[in-house]
């Protein structure tokens, strides 16, 4: 795929990507008498006070609008440069170029279209039912854009642990009960008290602190063949999700650490995320370690189960949008906005779930919030594919028992990246399919499971 003439185009694309990040990163707003970044504004969407949520939403949306045109123009340039990359390489369009470049040898755009159809047909009704319930619980007449993140019963945030050491102590109980072997592997990573990064040879760095880089991740240290988990734990439920998620990645690293070929100790994202996302689901029966109060436990499990399905339509929207963008590289801003609205309707994602009465101007630019579109085009559906794999494994644990599911998990993860995707899925007893039939079956089973969880 290498073409001499693509080298300067890649450089231009990197520069455009930096420009987009600079513009987005520089966005701040005045709120409650202080200057705040947009990530800092996120927490107001969980406020029980609807007036605060509305005010916070509007101030952020207005700030984004100020740069919306500049960002649209950056995107135009990116699309035309990327189209050139593909054509210079002798391919019909950038879609083909991206699929080859991302080593997607085991699935095609048609498989992605089947995923889109699955979201439209199987997931939309699920999400619509959740929204209807949310409106009733919140006691409002219609869902507005600032009503989607708050707890539907207006309860205060869950507080599952105090600090990193407490998080590790509780997570050890969870894994020990789920599977002693995984429990031992998790315990081998340390006690969570380390606050000095990776320099001291520690394998966990969990607590958030001033000056620490944002985010959470796991990586395999190739020389020592030991995993390392980094995160910014602040005592919230989403930190529990991150902890068990990253632990899943660490298990994957440890289970294939005897693989002689370095390249095979890392697997494609579509499967690597099965290792982590399935731990979010398989650990659920033991979350009483974090939530001794049964009503809090039910709330956390419900959120996890609902979220495992309701994230899919947004993934489909972003993926379908990109397929259209790069097969219609000469589109106008008007075409693009119209297409965006059409996709939102089709998948019932973000915009289509709420009322935009009087707020239409913000809606056509919602796509700009997904940073992947700019810096890492087409990289996103991986999470949908992996989630469907993780849900299949969860279903095996429900239908065939935890022991069977965990044995399959370990067998598949021990292969690392030494097999093509369909074989890795098959090794865990999962079908490498993300079309309507597979997704429909999973939605139905999640629905049945949710009915058992007290409200
Ligand atoms: Zn992950």
CSV table of C-alpha atoms in Angstrom, one decimal, residues 75 79 82-83 92-100 102 104 107-117 314-331 336 339-340 343 346-347 373 376-382 385 434:
chain,number,residue,atom,x,y,z
A,75,UNK,CA,-13.1,17.6,8.3
A,79,UNK,CA,-12.0,13.7,3.7
A,82,UNK,CA,-8.0,10.6,2.6
A,83,UNK,CA,-9.8,10.0,-0.7
A,92,UNK,CA,-11.8,2.7,-5.4
A,93,UNK,CA,-12.1,4.9,-2.3
A,94,UNK,CA,-10.7,5.5,1.2
A,95,UNK,CA,-13.0,2.8,2.7
A,96,UNK,CA,-11.0,0.1,0.9
A,97,UNK,CA,-7.8,1.8,1.9
A,98,UNK,CA,-8.8,2.0,5.6
A,99,UNK,CA,-9.9,-1.6,5.8
A,100,UNK,CA,-6.7,-2.9,4.3
A,102,UNK,CA,-6.4,-1.7,9.6
A,104,UNK,CA,-9.5,-6.1,8.5
A,107,UNK,CA,-14.8,-8.8,7.6
A,108,UNK,CA,-16.0,-6.3,5.0
A,109,UNK,CA,-18.2,-3.3,4.8
A,110,UNK,CA,-21.1,-5.6,4.2
A,111,UNK,CA,-20.6,-7.1,7.6
A,112,UNK,CA,-20.6,-3.6,9.1
A,113,UNK,CA,-23.9,-3.0,7.2
A,114,UNK,CA,-25.4,-6.1,8.8
A,115,UNK,CA,-24.4,-4.6,12.2
A,116,UNK,CA,-26.1,-1.4,11.3
A,117,UNK,CA,-29.3,-3.3,10.3
A,314,UNK,CA,-24.2,5.2,18.6
A,315,UNK,CA,-21.4,3.0,17.3
A,316,UNK,CA,-23.6,2.1,14.3
A,317,UNK,CA,-24.4,5.8,13.7
A,318,UNK,CA,-20.7,6.8,13.7
A,319,UNK,CA,-19.7,3.8,11.6
A,320,UNK,CA,-22.5,4.3,9.0
A,321,UNK,CA,-21.7,8.0,8.8
A,322,UNK,CA,-18.1,7.3,7.9
A,323,UNK,CA,-19.0,4.7,5.3
A,324,UNK,CA,-21.2,7.3,3.6
A,325,UNK,CA,-18.7,10.2,4.0
A,326,UNK,CA,-15.8,8.3,2.3
A,327,UNK,CA,-17.9,6.8,-0.5
A,328,UNK,CA,-19.3,10.3,-1.2
A,329,UNK,CA,-16.1,12.4,-0.9
A,330,UNK,CA,-17.5,15.3,-2.8
A,331,UNK,CA,-20.5,15.9,-0.5
A,336,UNK,CA,-23.5,15.8,5.3
A,339,UNK,CA,-27.2,12.4,6.1
A,340,UNK,CA,-26.3,12.8,9.8
A,343,UNK,CA,-28.7,8.2,10.4
A,346,UNK,CA,-32.5,5.3,11.6
A,347,UNK,CA,-30.6,4.2,14.7
A,373,UNK,CA,-13.9,10.7,13.2
A,376,UNK,CA,-8.6,7.5,13.7
A,377,UNK,CA,-11.2,7.1,10.9
A,378,UNK,CA,-13.2,3.9,10.9
A,379,UNK,CA,-11.7,2.9,14.3
A,380,UNK,CA,-14.9,2.5,16.4
A,381,UNK,CA,-17.0,-0.5,15.3
A,382,UNK,CA,-14.4,-2.7,17.0
A,385,UNK,CA,-18.0,-6.3,17.5
A,434,UNK,CA,-22.6,-9.2,14.4
